[in-house]
Coordinates of C-alpha atoms and ligand atoms in Angstrom, one line a residue:
X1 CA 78.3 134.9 98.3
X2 CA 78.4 134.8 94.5
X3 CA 79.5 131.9 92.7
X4 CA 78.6 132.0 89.3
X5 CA 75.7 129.9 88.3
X6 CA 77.0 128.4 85.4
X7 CA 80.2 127.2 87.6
X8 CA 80.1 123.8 86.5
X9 CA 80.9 124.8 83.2
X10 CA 83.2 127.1 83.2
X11 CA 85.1 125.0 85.1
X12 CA 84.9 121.8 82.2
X13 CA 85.2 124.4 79.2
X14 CA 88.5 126.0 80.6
X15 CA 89.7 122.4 82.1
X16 CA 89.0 121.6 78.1
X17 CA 91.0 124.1 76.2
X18 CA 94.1 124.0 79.3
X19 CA 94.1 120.5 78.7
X20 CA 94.2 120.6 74.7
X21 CA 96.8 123.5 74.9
X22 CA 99.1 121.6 77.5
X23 CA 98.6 123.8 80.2
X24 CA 97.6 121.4 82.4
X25 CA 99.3 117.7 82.6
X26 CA 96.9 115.3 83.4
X27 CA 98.3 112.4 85.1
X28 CA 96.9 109.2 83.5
X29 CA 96.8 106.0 86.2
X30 CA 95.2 102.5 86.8
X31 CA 92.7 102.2 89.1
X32 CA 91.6 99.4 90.9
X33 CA 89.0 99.1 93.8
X34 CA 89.1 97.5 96.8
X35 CA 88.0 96.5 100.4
X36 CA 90.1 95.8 103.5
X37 CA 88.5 92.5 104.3
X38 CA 89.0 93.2 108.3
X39 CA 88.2 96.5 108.3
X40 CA 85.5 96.7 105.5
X41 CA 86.9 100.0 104.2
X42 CA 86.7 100.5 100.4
X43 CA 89.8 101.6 98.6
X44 CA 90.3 103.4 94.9
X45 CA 93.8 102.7 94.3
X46 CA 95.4 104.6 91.3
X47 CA 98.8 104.1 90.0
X48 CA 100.8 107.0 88.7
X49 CA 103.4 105.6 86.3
X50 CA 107.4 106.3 86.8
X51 CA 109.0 108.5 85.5
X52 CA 106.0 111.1 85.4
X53 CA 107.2 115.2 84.9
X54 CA 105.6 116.6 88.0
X55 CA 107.5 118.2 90.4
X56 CA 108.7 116.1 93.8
X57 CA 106.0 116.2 96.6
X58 CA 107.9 118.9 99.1
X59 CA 107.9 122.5 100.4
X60 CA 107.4 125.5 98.4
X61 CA 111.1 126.5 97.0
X62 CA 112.3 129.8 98.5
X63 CA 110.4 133.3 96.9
X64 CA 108.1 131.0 95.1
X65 CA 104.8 131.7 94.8
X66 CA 103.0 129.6 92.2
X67 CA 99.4 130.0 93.1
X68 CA 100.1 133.6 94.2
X69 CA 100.8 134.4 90.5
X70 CA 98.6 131.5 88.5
X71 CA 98.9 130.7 84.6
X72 CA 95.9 132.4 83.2
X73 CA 95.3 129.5 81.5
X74 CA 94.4 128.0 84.7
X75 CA 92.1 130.1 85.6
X76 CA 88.4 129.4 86.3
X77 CA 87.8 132.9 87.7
X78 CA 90.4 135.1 89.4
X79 CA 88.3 137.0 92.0
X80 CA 84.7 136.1 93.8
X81 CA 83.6 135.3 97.5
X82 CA 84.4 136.7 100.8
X83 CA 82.8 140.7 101.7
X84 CA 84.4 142.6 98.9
X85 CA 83.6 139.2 96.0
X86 CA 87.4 139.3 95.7
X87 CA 88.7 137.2 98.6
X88 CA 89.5 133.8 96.1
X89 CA 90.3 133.0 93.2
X90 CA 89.4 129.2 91.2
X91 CA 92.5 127.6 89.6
X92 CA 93.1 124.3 87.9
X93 CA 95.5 122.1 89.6
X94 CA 97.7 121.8 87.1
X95 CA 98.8 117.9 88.0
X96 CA 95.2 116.9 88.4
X97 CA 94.6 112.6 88.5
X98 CA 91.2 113.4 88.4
X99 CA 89.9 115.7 85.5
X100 CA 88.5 119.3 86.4
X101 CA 90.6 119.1 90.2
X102 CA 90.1 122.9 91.1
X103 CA 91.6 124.8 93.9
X104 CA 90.2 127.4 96.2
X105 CA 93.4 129.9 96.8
X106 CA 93.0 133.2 98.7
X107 CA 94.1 136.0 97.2
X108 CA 95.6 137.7 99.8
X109 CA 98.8 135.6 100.9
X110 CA 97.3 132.8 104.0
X111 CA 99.5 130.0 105.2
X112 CA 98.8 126.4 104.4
X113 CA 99.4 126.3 108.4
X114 CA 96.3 128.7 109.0
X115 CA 93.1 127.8 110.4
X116 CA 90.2 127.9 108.0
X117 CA 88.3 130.8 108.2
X118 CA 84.4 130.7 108.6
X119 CA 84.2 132.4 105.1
X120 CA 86.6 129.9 103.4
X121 CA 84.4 127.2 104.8
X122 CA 81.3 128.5 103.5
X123 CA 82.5 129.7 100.1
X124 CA 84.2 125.5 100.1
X125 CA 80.8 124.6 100.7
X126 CA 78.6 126.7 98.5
X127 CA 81.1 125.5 95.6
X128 CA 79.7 122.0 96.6
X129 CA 76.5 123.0 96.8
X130 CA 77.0 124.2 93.2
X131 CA 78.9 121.2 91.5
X132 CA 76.9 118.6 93.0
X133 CA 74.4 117.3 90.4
X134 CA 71.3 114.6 92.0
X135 CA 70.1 113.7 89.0
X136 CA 73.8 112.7 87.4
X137 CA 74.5 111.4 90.6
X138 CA 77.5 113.9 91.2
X139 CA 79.5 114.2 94.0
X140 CA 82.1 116.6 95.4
X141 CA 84.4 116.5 98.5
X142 CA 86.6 119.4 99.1
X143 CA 89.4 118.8 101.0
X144 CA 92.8 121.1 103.3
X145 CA 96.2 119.8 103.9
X146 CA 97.4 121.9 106.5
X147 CA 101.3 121.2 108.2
X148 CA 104.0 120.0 107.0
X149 CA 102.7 116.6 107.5
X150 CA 99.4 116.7 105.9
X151 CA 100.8 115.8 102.9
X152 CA 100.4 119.6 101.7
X153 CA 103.1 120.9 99.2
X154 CA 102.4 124.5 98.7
X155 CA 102.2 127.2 101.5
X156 CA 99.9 129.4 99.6
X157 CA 96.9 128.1 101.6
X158 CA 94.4 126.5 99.5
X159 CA 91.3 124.5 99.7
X160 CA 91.1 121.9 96.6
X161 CA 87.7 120.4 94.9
X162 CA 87.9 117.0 93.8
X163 CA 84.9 115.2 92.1
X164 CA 84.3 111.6 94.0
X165 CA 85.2 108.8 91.9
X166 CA 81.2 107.5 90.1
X167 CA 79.9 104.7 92.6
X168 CA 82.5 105.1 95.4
X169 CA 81.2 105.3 99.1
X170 CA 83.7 106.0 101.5
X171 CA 83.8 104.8 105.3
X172 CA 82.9 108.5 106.3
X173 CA 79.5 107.8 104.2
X174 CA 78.7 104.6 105.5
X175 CA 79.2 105.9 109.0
X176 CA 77.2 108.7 108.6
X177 CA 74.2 107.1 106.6
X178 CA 71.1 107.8 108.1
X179 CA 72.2 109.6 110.9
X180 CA 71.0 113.6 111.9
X181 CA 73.3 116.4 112.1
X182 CA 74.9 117.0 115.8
X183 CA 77.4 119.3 117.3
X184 CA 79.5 117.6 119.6
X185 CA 79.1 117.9 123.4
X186 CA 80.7 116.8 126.9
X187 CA 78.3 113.6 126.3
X188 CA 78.1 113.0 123.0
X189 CA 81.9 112.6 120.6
X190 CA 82.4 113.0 117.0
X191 CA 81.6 109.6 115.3
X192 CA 84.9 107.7 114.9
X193 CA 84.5 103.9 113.2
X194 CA 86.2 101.8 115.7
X195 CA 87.2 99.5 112.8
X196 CA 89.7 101.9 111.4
X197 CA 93.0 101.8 113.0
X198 CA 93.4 106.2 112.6
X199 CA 91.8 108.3 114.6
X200 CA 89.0 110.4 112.8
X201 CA 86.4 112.6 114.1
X202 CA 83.2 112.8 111.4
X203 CA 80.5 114.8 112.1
X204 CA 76.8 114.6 109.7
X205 CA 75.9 117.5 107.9
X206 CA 72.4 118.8 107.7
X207 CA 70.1 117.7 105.2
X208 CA 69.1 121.2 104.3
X209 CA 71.4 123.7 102.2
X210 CA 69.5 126.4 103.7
X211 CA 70.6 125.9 107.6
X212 CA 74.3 125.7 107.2
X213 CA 75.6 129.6 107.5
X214 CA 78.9 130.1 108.5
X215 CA 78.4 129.5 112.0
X216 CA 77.1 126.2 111.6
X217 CA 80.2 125.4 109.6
X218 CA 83.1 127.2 112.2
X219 CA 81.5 125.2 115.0
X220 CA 81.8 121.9 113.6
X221 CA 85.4 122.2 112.2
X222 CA 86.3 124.2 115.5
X223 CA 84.6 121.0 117.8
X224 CA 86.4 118.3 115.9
X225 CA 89.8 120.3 115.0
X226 CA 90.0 120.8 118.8
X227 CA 90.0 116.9 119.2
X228 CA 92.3 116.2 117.0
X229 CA 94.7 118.8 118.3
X230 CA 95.2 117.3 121.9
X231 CA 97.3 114.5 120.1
X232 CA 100.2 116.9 119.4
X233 CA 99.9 118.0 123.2
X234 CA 99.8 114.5 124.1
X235 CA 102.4 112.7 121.9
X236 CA 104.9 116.2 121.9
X237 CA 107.0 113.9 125.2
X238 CA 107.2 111.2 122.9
X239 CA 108.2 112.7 119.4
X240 CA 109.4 116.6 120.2
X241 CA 109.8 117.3 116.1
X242 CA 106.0 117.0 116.3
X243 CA 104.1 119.5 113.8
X244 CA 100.0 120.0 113.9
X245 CA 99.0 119.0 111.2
X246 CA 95.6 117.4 109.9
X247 CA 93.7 116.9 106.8
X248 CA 89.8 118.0 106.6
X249 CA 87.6 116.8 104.6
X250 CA 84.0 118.1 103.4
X251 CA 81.2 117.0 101.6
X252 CA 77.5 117.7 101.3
X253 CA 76.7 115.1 103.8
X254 CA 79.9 115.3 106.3
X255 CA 82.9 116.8 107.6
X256 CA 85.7 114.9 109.1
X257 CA 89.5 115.8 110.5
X258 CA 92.0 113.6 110.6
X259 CA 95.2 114.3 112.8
X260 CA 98.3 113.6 111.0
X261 CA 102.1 112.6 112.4
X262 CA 103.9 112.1 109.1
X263 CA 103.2 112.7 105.6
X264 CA 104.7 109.6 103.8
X265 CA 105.9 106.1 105.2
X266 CA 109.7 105.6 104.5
X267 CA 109.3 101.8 105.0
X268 CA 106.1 101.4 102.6
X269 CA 107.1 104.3 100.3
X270 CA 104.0 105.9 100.3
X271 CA 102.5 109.4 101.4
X272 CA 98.7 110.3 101.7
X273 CA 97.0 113.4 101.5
X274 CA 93.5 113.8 102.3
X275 CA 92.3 111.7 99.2
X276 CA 94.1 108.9 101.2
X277 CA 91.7 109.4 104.3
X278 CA 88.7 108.5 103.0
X279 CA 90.0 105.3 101.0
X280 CA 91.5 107.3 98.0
X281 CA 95.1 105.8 97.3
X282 CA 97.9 106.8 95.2
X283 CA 100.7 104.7 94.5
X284 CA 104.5 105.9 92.3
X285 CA 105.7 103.0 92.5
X286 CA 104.9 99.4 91.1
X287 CA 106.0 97.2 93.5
X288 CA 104.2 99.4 96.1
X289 CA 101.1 99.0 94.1
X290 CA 101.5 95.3 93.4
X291 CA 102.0 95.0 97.5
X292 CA 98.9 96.9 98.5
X293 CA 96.8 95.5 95.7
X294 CA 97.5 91.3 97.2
X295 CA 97.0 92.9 100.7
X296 CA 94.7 95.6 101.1
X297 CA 95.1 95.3 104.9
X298 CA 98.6 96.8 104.4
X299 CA 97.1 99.9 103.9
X300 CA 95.4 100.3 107.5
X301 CA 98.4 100.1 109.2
X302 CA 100.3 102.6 106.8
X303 CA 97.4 105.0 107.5
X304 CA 97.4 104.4 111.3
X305 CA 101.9 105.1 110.7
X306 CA 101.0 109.0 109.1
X307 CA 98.1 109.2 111.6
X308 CA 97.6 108.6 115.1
X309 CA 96.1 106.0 117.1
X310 CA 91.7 105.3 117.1
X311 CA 90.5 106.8 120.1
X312 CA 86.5 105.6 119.6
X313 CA 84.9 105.0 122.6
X314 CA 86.9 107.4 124.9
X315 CA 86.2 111.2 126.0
X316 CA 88.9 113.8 125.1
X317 CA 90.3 113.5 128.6
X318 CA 90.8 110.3 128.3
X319 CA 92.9 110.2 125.4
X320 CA 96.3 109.6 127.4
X321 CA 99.4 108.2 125.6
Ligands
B4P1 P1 99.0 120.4 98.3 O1 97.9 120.3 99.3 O2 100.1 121.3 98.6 O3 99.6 119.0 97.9 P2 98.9 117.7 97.4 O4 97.5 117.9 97.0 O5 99.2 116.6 98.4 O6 99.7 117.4 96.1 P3 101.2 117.0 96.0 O7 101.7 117.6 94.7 O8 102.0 117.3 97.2 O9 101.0 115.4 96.0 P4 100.9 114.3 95.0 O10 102.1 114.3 94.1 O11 100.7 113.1 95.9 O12 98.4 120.9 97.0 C1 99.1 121.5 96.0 C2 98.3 121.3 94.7 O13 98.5 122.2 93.8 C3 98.6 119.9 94.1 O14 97.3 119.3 93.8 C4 99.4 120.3 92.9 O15 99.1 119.3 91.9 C5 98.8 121.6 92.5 N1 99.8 122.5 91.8 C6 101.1 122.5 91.9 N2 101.7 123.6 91.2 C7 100.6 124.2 90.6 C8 100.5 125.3 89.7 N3 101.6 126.0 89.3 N4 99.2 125.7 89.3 C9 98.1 125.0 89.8 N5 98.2 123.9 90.6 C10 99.4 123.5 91.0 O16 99.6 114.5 94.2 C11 99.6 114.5 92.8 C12 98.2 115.0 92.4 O17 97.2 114.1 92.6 C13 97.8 116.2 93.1 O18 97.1 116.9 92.2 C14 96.9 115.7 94.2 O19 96.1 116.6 94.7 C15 96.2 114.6 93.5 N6 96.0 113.4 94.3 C16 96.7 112.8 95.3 N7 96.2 111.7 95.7 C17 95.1 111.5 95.0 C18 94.1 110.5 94.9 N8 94.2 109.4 95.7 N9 93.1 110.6 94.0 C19 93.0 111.7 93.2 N10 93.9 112.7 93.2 C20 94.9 112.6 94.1

């Protein structure tokens, strides 16, 4: 596994001159934190203006391939990882909210709608291992959209690497604070905070670098993706148009899988990605972000509406809709 040492960067200096050239558009917003005073989880909500030049959230447009042929420009280092060191290449998200968003794109052509492979799990979390800096108090999460209503919008699959907003501690950290790394078993379920109304399925990572390999990592996205698969089973009666899809998230200290049923609320006009998941909000419109601000519990029930019901306290079999 070779990611460069100096990774950090050559991520800033290239984010740097794309940025000053207008390769990149960064997308400027307000943010304002928050809590959900019944649930207690903390919220980052940034507004994107109107009228902002980024193309609409939707599928890839027929024979289009944009992270199959990236800008140079965008380019943190075209080939590294997997057996050969060529399996991915680093990008620049070329719409990034926060500075320096990278993505992790295979090289060869994947689908968004592919599982994630033990290699581009370990490669995703070496990168964190990399970027994550103690002593400035740096934090990474890496993140998948996968199907069509993850909130994904390009087919090329892709992994992207987000730094965490300074100070912000999401309900997946709070849940996992001070508690040892497990794999699930018949006895023992993912931890799921019965206070959220979406089901989630969070597992602790180890403490050590050292002991997560690539088995370690397949077997915890394999234990927890499995859960949140038997909701398509179970809820396919009940809505046939049905698509898996889930977002994953992954830090140093967790992983978590959230099943997903729709990628944006009609009613509330407002989709989520993974960022959304773990408290990160982003709002297009005003009065959307005027609503949400005056009534932060809104946004439980909009996440439970693109999600699927808390099932904390059950076992699998018993999750019967
Ligand atoms: P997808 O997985 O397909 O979609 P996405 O991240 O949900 O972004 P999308 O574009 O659908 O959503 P939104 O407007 O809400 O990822 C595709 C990624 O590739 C995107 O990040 C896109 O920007 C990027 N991209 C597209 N064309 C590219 C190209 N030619 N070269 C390089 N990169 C390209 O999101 C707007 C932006 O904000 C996205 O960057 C998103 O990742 C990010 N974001 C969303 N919510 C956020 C939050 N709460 N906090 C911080 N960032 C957030």
């Amino acid at each position: 596994m070779s990611i460069p040492a100096d990774i950090a960067s050559l991520i800033s200096d290239k984010y740097k001159s794309a940025f000053d050239n207008g390769n990149l558009k960064f997308i400027q917003t307000e943010t304002t934190k928050t809590k959900d005073p019944k649930t207690s989880m903390p919220y980052l909500i940034s507004h994107m203006p109107s009228l902002i030049e980024k193309p609409e959230r939707g599928q890839t447009p027929e024979g289009e391939d944009p992270l199959g042929k990236p800008e140079e420009e965008l380019t943190v280092i075209p080939e590294f990882g997997g057996a050969d060191n060529k399996a991915y290449k680093l990008l620049l998200n070329k719409f990034p909210v926060i500075p320096e968003h990278t993505l992790l794109v295979t090289n060869e052509y994947q689908h968004q709608t592919d599982a994630l492979t033990p290699t581009d799990l370990l490669t995703a979390y070496k990168l964190l291992c990399a970027l994550d800096n103690e002593e400035s108090d740096k934090r990474h999460m890496v993140f998948y959209n996968s199907g069509p209503a993850s909130g994904s919008s390009l087919d090329h699959k892709h992994l992207q690497i987000l730094q965490m907003p300074e100070k912000f501690v999401t309900f997946q950290d709070r849940l996992c604070n001070g508690k040892e790394h497990f794999l699930p078993t018949f006895n023992t379920e993912p931890l799921q905070d019965a206070k959220v109304s979406f089901a989630h399925f969070v597992l602790p990572m180890p403490e050590s670098e050292e002991t997560v390999d690539e088995d370690l990592l397949a077997m915890c996205y394999i234990s927890i993706l499995q859960r949140a698969l038997t909701f398509f089973q179970d809820w396919l009666n009940e809505n046939p148009e049905l698509k898996k899809s889930y977002n994953l998230m992954l830090t140093k200290e967790w992983i978590c899988v959230v099943p997903r049923s729709k990628a944006f609320s009609d009613e509330m006009k407002i989709g989520f990605n993974s960022t959304g998941y773990c408290g990160m909000i982003l709002t297009k419109n005003d009065e959307v972000f005027s609503k949400i601000t005056e009534k932060p519990e809104l946004i439980n029930d909009i996440l439970l509406e693109c999600g699927f019901p808390n099932t904390s306290g059950q076992k699998p079999n018993e999750y019967n809709y």
